[in-house]
XYZ file of C-alpha atoms in Angstrom:
575
model
C -4.768 -31.061 33.710
C -1.676 -31.646 35.646
C 0.560 -29.513 33.128
C -2.157 -26.703 33.518
C -1.896 -26.726 37.236
C 1.911 -26.440 36.875
C 1.424 -23.248 34.694
C -0.583 -21.978 36.739
C 1.408 -22.212 39.881
C 4.240 -20.911 37.948
C 2.242 -18.045 36.770
C 1.133 -17.141 40.558
C 5.077 -17.317 41.806
C 6.162 -15.235 39.101
C 3.234 -12.733 39.492
C 4.513 -12.283 42.869
C 7.949 -11.748 41.936
C 6.557 -9.262 39.390
C 4.651 -7.255 42.017
C 7.920 -6.810 43.827
C 9.615 -5.446 40.862
C 7.252 -2.808 39.951
C 9.242 0.148 41.847
C 12.519 -1.265 40.611
C 11.150 -0.651 36.706
C 10.060 2.576 38.036
C 13.403 3.475 39.119
C 15.105 2.432 35.958
C 12.506 4.587 34.078
C 13.459 7.440 36.357
C 17.266 6.645 35.984
C 16.900 6.885 32.347
C 15.230 10.249 32.383
C 12.106 9.161 31.361
C 9.828 9.438 34.432
C 9.674 11.838 37.397
C 9.135 11.222 40.892
C 5.527 12.720 40.960
C 4.665 10.788 37.642
C 5.856 7.643 39.405
C 4.114 8.226 42.578
C 0.714 9.002 40.919
C 1.095 5.669 38.674
C 1.622 3.825 41.909
C -1.532 5.309 43.497
C -3.685 4.524 40.175
C -2.420 1.185 40.374
C -3.650 0.756 43.785
C -7.455 1.585 42.560
C -7.031 -0.811 39.340
C -4.751 -3.740 40.733
C -5.233 -5.921 37.582
C -3.051 -3.240 35.744
C 0.779 -3.454 35.762
C 2.854 -0.106 36.343
C 4.147 -0.049 32.332
C 0.074 -0.330 31.431
C -0.584 2.604 33.693
C 2.605 4.601 32.533
C 1.378 4.222 28.735
C -1.929 5.099 29.407
C -1.163 8.190 31.003
C 1.250 9.009 28.274
C 3.844 9.615 30.987
C 6.163 7.280 28.823
C 6.547 5.736 25.318
C 6.468 2.150 24.446
C 10.079 2.285 23.295
C 10.932 3.805 26.870
C 9.096 0.953 28.537
C 10.846 -1.467 26.508
C 14.157 -0.031 27.109
C 13.476 -0.397 30.902
C 12.068 -3.911 30.772
C 15.375 -4.756 28.826
C 17.572 -3.335 31.617
C 15.556 -4.929 34.394
C 14.893 -8.157 32.955
C 18.316 -8.551 30.840
C 16.394 -8.914 27.564
C 17.183 -8.113 24.067
C 14.939 -5.629 21.809
C 14.904 -6.738 18.442
C 14.163 -4.719 15.018
C 11.814 -6.509 13.158
C 12.762 -5.000 10.026
C 16.394 -6.270 10.106
C 15.494 -9.485 11.265
C 14.993 -12.526 8.840
C 12.327 -14.638 10.382
C 11.865 -18.335 9.636
C 8.709 -19.639 8.766
C 9.544 -23.092 10.063
C 9.629 -21.316 13.423
C 6.326 -19.236 13.382
C 4.552 -22.596 12.560
C 5.481 -23.898 15.758
C 2.790 -21.775 17.408
C -0.683 -22.260 16.408
C -2.233 -19.199 14.745
C -4.922 -18.537 17.536
C -2.257 -18.753 20.351
C -0.180 -16.380 18.696
C -2.804 -13.522 17.960
C -4.119 -14.436 21.384
C -1.078 -13.818 23.412
C 0.855 -11.420 20.741
C 3.728 -13.637 20.519
C 5.694 -15.008 17.397
C 8.574 -17.310 17.262
C 10.886 -15.593 14.880
C 13.905 -18.109 14.126
C 15.951 -20.783 15.961
C 19.138 -19.961 17.658
C 21.092 -23.234 17.891
C 18.663 -25.684 19.597
C 16.316 -22.803 21.138
C 13.400 -21.063 19.787
C 13.409 -17.310 19.712
C 10.130 -15.771 20.792
C 9.364 -12.293 20.549
C 6.923 -10.549 22.977
C 5.847 -7.092 23.841
C 4.827 -8.068 27.571
C 7.543 -10.135 29.175
C 5.691 -10.023 32.605
C 2.763 -11.825 31.034
C 4.452 -15.011 32.538
C 1.083 -17.098 31.642
C 1.100 -16.599 28.255
C 4.698 -17.237 27.805
C 4.695 -20.621 29.668
C 1.553 -21.676 27.846
C 3.503 -21.036 24.406
C 6.522 -22.881 26.022
C 4.389 -25.737 26.878
C 3.350 -26.404 23.389
C 6.543 -25.786 21.497
C 7.954 -27.999 24.022
C 11.526 -27.004 23.021
C 14.355 -24.712 24.783
C 13.394 -21.076 24.155
C 14.767 -17.458 24.596
C 12.898 -14.387 25.119
C 13.459 -11.039 23.277
C 11.392 -7.857 23.301
C 9.514 -6.277 20.392
C 7.203 -3.255 19.484
C 3.563 -4.146 19.828
C 2.690 -2.800 16.336
C 5.543 -4.885 14.801
C 4.854 -7.928 16.480
C 1.102 -7.300 15.039
C 2.489 -6.756 11.707
C 4.726 -9.800 11.643
C 1.914 -12.013 13.023
C -0.493 -10.712 9.873
C 2.383 -11.064 7.370
C 3.744 -14.622 8.140
C 0.752 -16.618 9.299
C -0.930 -15.028 6.275
C 2.127 -16.765 4.195
C 1.699 -19.959 6.388
C -2.129 -19.905 5.596
C -1.558 -19.424 1.727
C 0.947 -22.374 1.734
C -1.403 -24.628 3.564
C -4.378 -23.533 1.177
C -2.146 -24.166 -1.987
C -1.210 -27.491 -0.702
C -4.791 -28.783 0.151
C -6.053 -27.205 -3.410
C -3.064 -29.237 -5.210
C -3.899 -32.624 -3.184
C -7.398 -32.213 -4.073
C -6.650 -32.369 -8.158
C -4.379 -35.530 -7.388
C -5.179 -38.357 -9.877
C -7.379 -36.081 -12.275
C -6.489 -35.746 -15.717
C -7.723 -33.310 -18.618
C -10.183 -30.450 -17.739
C -12.110 -29.915 -14.616
C -15.777 -29.632 -14.857
C -17.195 -26.874 -13.057
C -19.940 -27.592 -10.822
C -20.851 -24.998 -8.426
C -22.824 -27.288 -6.005
C -19.910 -29.387 -5.355
C -18.918 -27.995 -2.024
C -16.271 -30.627 -1.692
C -14.239 -29.309 -4.721
C -14.855 -25.499 -3.774
C -13.988 -25.591 -0.161
C -10.206 -25.803 -0.811
C -10.559 -23.241 -3.834
C -12.379 -20.666 -1.694
C -9.592 -20.905 0.965
C -6.984 -20.786 -1.477
C -8.335 -17.469 -3.001
C -9.169 -15.986 0.464
C -5.539 -16.596 1.511
C -3.868 -15.672 -1.779
C -5.669 -12.097 -1.023
C -5.156 -11.674 2.363
C -1.322 -12.193 1.875
C -1.019 -9.828 -1.118
C -3.181 -7.038 1.368
C -0.315 -7.776 4.351
C 2.637 -7.823 1.991
C 1.506 -4.237 0.608
C 0.757 -5.387 -3.141
C -0.978 -3.317 -5.404
C -1.771 -6.222 -7.814
C -1.923 -10.212 -7.783
C -1.429 -11.929 -10.606
C -2.615 -15.684 -11.506
C -1.042 -16.615 -14.761
C -1.463 -20.285 -16.171
C 1.423 -21.602 -17.927
C 1.916 -25.701 -19.543
C 2.968 -27.187 -16.210
C 1.313 -24.771 -13.584
C -0.228 -21.856 -12.299
C 2.055 -19.108 -11.274
C 0.833 -16.377 -8.168
C 2.638 -13.384 -8.332
C 2.478 -9.934 -6.454
C 3.240 -6.665 -7.426
C 5.238 -4.931 -4.627
C 6.675 -1.760 -5.051
C 6.569 -2.153 -8.835
C 8.273 -5.226 -9.015
C 6.446 -8.497 -9.725
C 7.445 -10.650 -7.059
C 7.051 -14.621 -7.542
C 5.142 -16.220 -5.078
C 3.823 -19.943 -5.426
C 3.200 -22.353 -8.390
C -0.148 -24.100 -8.388
C -1.504 -27.280 -10.226
C -2.342 -25.982 -13.561
C -5.559 -28.047 -13.642
C -6.959 -25.757 -10.861
C -7.210 -22.756 -13.215
C -10.879 -23.375 -14.189
C -12.119 -23.701 -10.562
C -10.052 -20.531 -9.498
C -11.163 -18.403 -12.644
C -14.977 -19.578 -11.633
C -14.585 -18.554 -8.013
C -13.040 -15.194 -8.535
C -15.679 -14.604 -11.845
C -18.389 -15.463 -9.130
C -17.105 -12.758 -6.588
C -16.649 -10.153 -9.269
C -19.881 -10.839 -10.974
C -18.842 -12.051 -14.479
C -19.891 -14.887 -16.468
C -18.443 -18.088 -15.533
C -19.379 -19.749 -18.517
C -17.480 -17.379 -20.716
C -13.689 -17.870 -21.107
C -13.171 -16.959 -24.880
C -13.156 -13.106 -24.199
C -11.819 -10.773 -21.613
C -13.889 -9.589 -18.763
C -13.860 -6.845 -16.120
C -15.341 -6.374 -12.879
C -14.807 -5.762 -9.165
C -15.760 -6.816 -5.629
C -15.496 -5.751 -1.803
C -14.060 -7.559 0.870
C -13.361 -6.963 4.529
C -9.864 -7.701 5.859
C -9.211 -6.564 9.466
C -12.453 -4.522 9.354
C -11.178 -2.489 6.602
C -13.207 -2.629 3.359
C -11.116 -3.574 0.496
C -12.345 -2.820 -3.094
C -10.542 -4.925 -5.691
C -10.839 -4.881 -9.329
C -10.824 -8.128 -11.625
C -9.189 -8.274 -15.001
C -9.371 -11.856 -16.804
C -7.822 -12.572 -20.525
C -7.888 -16.014 -22.223
C -4.548 -17.383 -22.885
C -3.281 -20.517 -24.759
C -3.226 -22.247 -21.369
C -6.368 -20.615 -19.643
C -7.493 -17.375 -18.317
C -4.994 -15.212 -16.701
C -6.325 -13.222 -13.955
C -5.035 -9.924 -12.479
C -6.823 -8.418 -9.141
C -5.803 -4.931 -8.360
C -6.360 -3.616 -4.582
C -8.079 -0.233 -5.351
C -8.116 0.960 -1.785
C -4.646 -0.429 -0.431
C -3.527 1.705 2.400
C -0.102 2.539 1.084
C 2.213 5.148 2.883
C 2.768 8.103 0.996
C 5.495 10.476 1.253
C 4.632 14.264 1.950
C 1.175 13.299 2.029
C 0.223 16.609 3.518
C 1.441 18.213 0.247
C -0.378 15.621 -1.991
C 2.786 13.731 -2.115
C 4.513 16.608 -4.098
C 7.516 18.504 -3.168
C 7.088 22.526 -2.183
C 7.536 23.807 -5.523
C 4.918 21.671 -7.055
C 2.503 21.702 -3.876
C 2.545 25.718 -4.287
C 1.623 25.442 -8.063
C -1.233 23.074 -7.282
C -2.722 25.213 -4.561
C -2.801 28.339 -6.952
C -4.648 26.205 -9.396
C -6.986 24.507 -6.806
C -7.945 28.235 -6.077
C -9.320 28.814 -9.843
C -13.071 29.267 -9.789
C -13.423 26.948 -12.801
C -11.775 25.118 -15.589
C -10.522 21.579 -15.862
C -7.611 19.745 -14.093
C -5.893 16.654 -15.859
C -4.072 14.272 -13.947
C -1.727 12.268 -16.541
C 0.408 9.156 -16.463
C 0.581 5.344 -17.060
C -1.536 2.865 -15.301
C -0.430 2.282 -11.867
C 1.574 5.596 -11.468
C -0.958 6.934 -8.586
C -3.500 9.169 -10.772
C -6.329 8.193 -8.842
C -4.741 8.514 -5.588
C -3.953 11.992 -6.472
C -7.231 12.804 -7.697
C -8.715 11.636 -4.446
C -6.440 13.689 -2.433
C -7.215 16.827 -4.390
C -11.151 16.229 -4.055
C -10.702 15.472 -0.116
C -9.030 19.057 0.163
C -12.309 20.738 -1.188
C -14.663 18.659 1.071
C -14.811 21.390 3.692
C -15.825 23.972 1.228
C -19.915 24.523 1.025
C -19.839 23.249 -2.384
C -21.751 20.353 -4.279
C -18.938 17.476 -5.350
C -20.018 14.952 -7.854
C -17.999 11.843 -9.381
C -18.521 9.379 -12.070
C -16.107 6.506 -11.734
C -15.380 3.098 -13.030
C -15.180 1.795 -10.624
C -15.699 3.847 -7.347
C -12.517 3.036 -5.649
C -13.023 4.855 -2.264
C -16.032 6.177 -0.516
C -15.672 9.964 0.227
C -17.866 11.926 2.592
C -20.002 14.407 1.439
C -19.464 13.524 -1.884
C -22.128 12.125 -4.697
C -20.394 9.495 -6.444
C -21.581 7.602 -9.230
C -20.441 4.070 -10.612
C -20.406 3.430 -14.369
C -22.866 0.575 -15.559
C -22.380 0.375 -19.226
C -24.723 -2.701 -19.122
C -27.290 -0.668 -17.884
C -26.508 2.489 -20.550
C -24.659 4.282 -17.622
C -21.434 5.241 -19.475
C -19.011 8.027 -18.744
C -20.715 10.320 -21.324
C -24.412 9.676 -20.564
C -23.540 10.014 -16.647
C -21.683 13.074 -17.146
C -24.424 14.824 -19.129
C -26.935 13.885 -16.385
C -24.544 14.934 -13.598
C -24.564 18.639 -15.330
C -28.113 18.837 -14.303
C -27.579 18.018 -10.504
C -25.959 21.677 -9.585
C -22.581 20.522 -9.167
C -19.666 22.836 -8.330
C -17.030 20.441 -8.731
C -17.081 17.271 -10.848
C -14.715 14.380 -10.898
C -14.598 12.168 -14.125
C -12.612 8.867 -13.488
C -11.169 8.971 -16.908
C -11.321 10.582 -20.292
C -11.621 7.818 -22.848
C -13.252 9.167 -25.997
C -13.757 12.457 -27.668
C -17.365 12.981 -26.271
C -16.287 12.470 -22.675
C -13.794 14.910 -23.169
C -16.129 17.410 -25.178
C -18.467 17.258 -22.503
C -15.762 17.678 -19.549
C -14.244 20.580 -21.494
C -17.580 22.309 -21.893
C -18.402 21.893 -18.476
C -15.147 23.543 -17.348
C -15.956 26.538 -19.562
C -19.442 27.186 -18.235
C -18.363 27.528 -14.324
C -17.399 24.099 -13.274
C -14.297 22.922 -11.837
C -13.491 19.576 -13.328
C -10.985 16.750 -12.696
C -10.045 13.965 -14.733
C -7.281 11.631 -16.219
C -5.512 10.900 -19.170
C -2.916 8.522 -20.421
C 0.048 10.804 -21.697
C 3.708 10.938 -21.410
C 4.223 13.979 -19.861
C 2.326 17.319 -18.949
C 2.635 19.341 -22.138
C 1.792 16.548 -24.361
C -1.516 16.365 -22.966
C -2.478 19.256 -25.087
C -1.794 17.352 -28.142
C -3.573 14.481 -26.805
C -6.849 16.537 -26.292
C -6.341 17.819 -30.085
C -6.476 14.187 -31.135
C -9.681 13.762 -29.436
C -10.731 16.453 -31.646
C -11.338 19.049 -29.069
C -10.934 22.603 -30.905
C -8.032 24.678 -29.617
C -10.222 27.729 -28.152
C -12.252 25.192 -25.934
C -8.675 23.623 -24.973
C -7.171 27.213 -24.087
C -10.480 28.491 -22.217
C -10.781 25.104 -20.173
C -7.646 23.782 -19.210
C -6.128 25.591 -16.059
C -3.626 22.783 -14.897
C -2.172 19.487 -16.004
C -0.105 17.318 -13.565
C 1.848 14.114 -14.934
C 3.229 12.007 -12.411
C 5.590 8.688 -11.949
C 5.891 6.510 -9.143
C 9.619 5.844 -8.498
C 10.989 2.989 -6.545
C 13.103 3.914 -3.654
C 16.375 2.089 -2.647
C 15.629 -0.505 0.217
C 17.382 1.431 3.594
C 18.630 -1.889 4.755
C 20.777 -2.946 2.175
C 21.646 0.533 0.786
C 25.437 0.989 -0.407
C 27.329 3.710 -2.325
C 29.535 3.204 -5.567
C 31.710 5.042 -7.902
C 29.632 5.643 -10.822
C 30.844 4.363 -14.589
C 31.551 6.726 -17.514
C 28.069 5.657 -18.935
C 26.327 6.637 -15.869
C 28.060 9.901 -15.476
C 26.759 10.836 -18.938
C 23.139 10.273 -17.061
C 24.135 12.504 -13.951
C 27.251 14.356 -14.764
C 29.389 15.443 -11.863
C 28.035 12.641 -9.290
C 31.093 11.197 -7.248
C 29.188 8.570 -5.521
C 25.853 6.859 -6.668
C 23.784 4.618 -4.162
C 21.995 0.984 -5.257
C 20.475 -1.565 -2.996
C 22.555 -4.945 -2.608
C 19.199 -6.799 -2.183
C 18.056 -8.322 1.477
C 15.359 -10.295 3.000
C 13.545 -6.906 3.759
C 12.912 -6.288 0.135
C 12.721 -9.555 -1.054
C 16.285 -9.222 -2.452
C 15.249 -6.624 -5.072
C 17.187 -3.813 -3.623
C 14.123 -1.351 -3.464
C 11.585 -0.779 -0.697
C 8.645 1.551 -1.458
C 8.191 4.142 -4.104
C 7.788 7.876 -4.035
C 5.793 10.097 -6.504
C 7.640 12.415 -8.967
C 5.596 15.051 -10.511
C 5.687 17.899 -13.371
C 3.044 20.680 -13.196
C 1.974 22.861 -16.203
C 0.087 25.889 -14.911
C -1.668 27.129 -18.070
C -1.218 31.075 -17.883
C -2.024 33.465 -20.319
C 0.846 33.258 -22.618
C 0.177 29.150 -22.736
C -3.499 29.913 -23.512
C -2.348 32.421 -26.401
C -0.147 29.777 -27.735
C -2.772 27.155 -27.733
C -5.496 29.376 -29.499
C -3.103 30.445 -32.171
C -2.041 27.022 -32.900
C 1.453 27.479 -32.275
C 3.982 24.367 -32.482
C 3.929 22.205 -29.082
C 7.513 23.177 -29.214
C 7.270 26.625 -28.526
C 5.018 25.812 -25.280
C 8.117 23.350 -24.191
C 10.401 26.312 -24.704
C 8.344 28.891 -22.881
C 7.489 26.644 -19.937
C 11.227 25.801 -19.740
C 12.441 29.359 -19.292
C 12.805 31.082 -15.646
C 11.736 27.767 -13.854
C 8.226 27.893 -14.443
C 8.131 23.767 -14.777
C 10.393 20.945 -13.137
C 10.173 18.100 -15.544
C 9.814 14.793 -13.930
C 13.265 13.731 -15.668
C 14.719 16.453 -13.642
C 13.379 15.255 -10.289
C 14.565 11.656 -10.733
C 18.024 12.924 -11.502
C 17.928 14.682 -8.181
C 16.732 11.793 -6.329
C 19.583 9.499 -7.882
C 21.985 12.042 -6.476
C 20.383 12.256 -3.327
C 20.781 8.225 -2.900
C 16.666 8.122 -2.943
C 16.582 6.129 -5.929
C 19.186 4.318 -8.325
C 20.499 5.050 -11.828
C 18.606 1.916 -12.948
C 15.325 3.611 -12.201
C 16.451 6.864 -14.248
C 17.918 4.196 -17.052
C 14.065 2.501 -16.971
C 12.131 5.606 -17.423
C 14.227 7.691 -19.455
C 12.612 6.791 -22.977
C 9.411 8.400 -21.293
C 11.113 11.275 -19.312
C 13.320 12.777 -21.666
């Protein structure tokens, strides 16, 4: 009670002090050229109406200044340092000093220790009550620094999710202490499943906040290894007691609607959850191994920043080609590439570009990864007899203009899709092939006739996701003879040294690379005449009709976007 009175008294004193410094902060903004006299006067008048708002808030609300400009002014006025979260290494022990509810309430994070002091990063250094409240909880000397609001929120999500997962893992592991042999699964025993539910939730939330595409739970002889695939790399996160695998597997199977009594064969399913008011679709795959079931959960609706999003993630050359192809009234457009290469993301972007047209768009997917406005989406359900083949047959009776088939998996589905394309529909689908031109060979392998391929296929897009060098630890070096054979004439190349921002991998983020085959009359003729596929390669390579993936990656290596190691990793596929 006494401490609360002291905090309130300090707050009132600092509030008076703050009121006296408003104009001075405005003067700093003016001196920096961020604010005009008339804007400052107008803001001060607005403040008289709403006395609970500080000057900075009013200036931001009326877009007179940016957040960065306000931070600069506060930094100068209060002599506080502005920190860059991206370049800052954050200590989880420091983060844990502030209870999660308090940190999120006040938007304050403890980042690390500087000697005997704790560094507190805030966005509003004038919220003295919040700062004093946090200081009283920590009960240690502190130093205040400034940070952007969005960066503080992102850090809070990331590091408290890490703390939650560690705590949940510890509780789950302790729940197995003293137990030997197999653990019986009893869904009614809430005492056992409380820690398991919390653990699974924390693992998923951490993966979401870290920007992972997949979460791997792999049981080995002595432990369960939890790993996250981030930017294409599998990052170790934590180890759990191996006796937890049956309980973990049962919980995830319940969520995904799988058979919890069956652990001898692979199973696939999916479930939806909400994180930060965002609906997340997660695909689940289980596979029996000698030590238990390995489980992979894939985020199907993870929000990932896409380079060149306004042009489908493509460069200008390829964007112009796909734009011409999309203007075709009918035909089939195929997206090819390995699993995890972003095919579905590209498909959705292409479909979304057509939504504004007065047309009927239908999709058949397994699973539906993202809900699209004004699009009739069908979920495959093999148990009920709804397969790609049967669903596509029925869909053709729904008067569609555009059809999306999530994946062509067999000859029957391919045949129906191709038939739909030659009878007046624009069809989109995916295939697993190494490059754009070899897709023609793949269709022939599926027993599609040459004349049907030549009359239906209008465009083929092959793509890969290439890891980008981390900008925070990027360094240049002189290439050796072996590297010069791959990129002749390069005087310098680049690589990531490894830092805490990239989990010491040297890579941060990925960029899509494409090659697009636009099927013109000459290529259609070659397909109809059953000419060797080499003839199509030769024709497409002339006069810049196609830019191959390998050439795009080499260009990125020379530009310092990616490393020579990325080119080497993919070279067997790209050459």
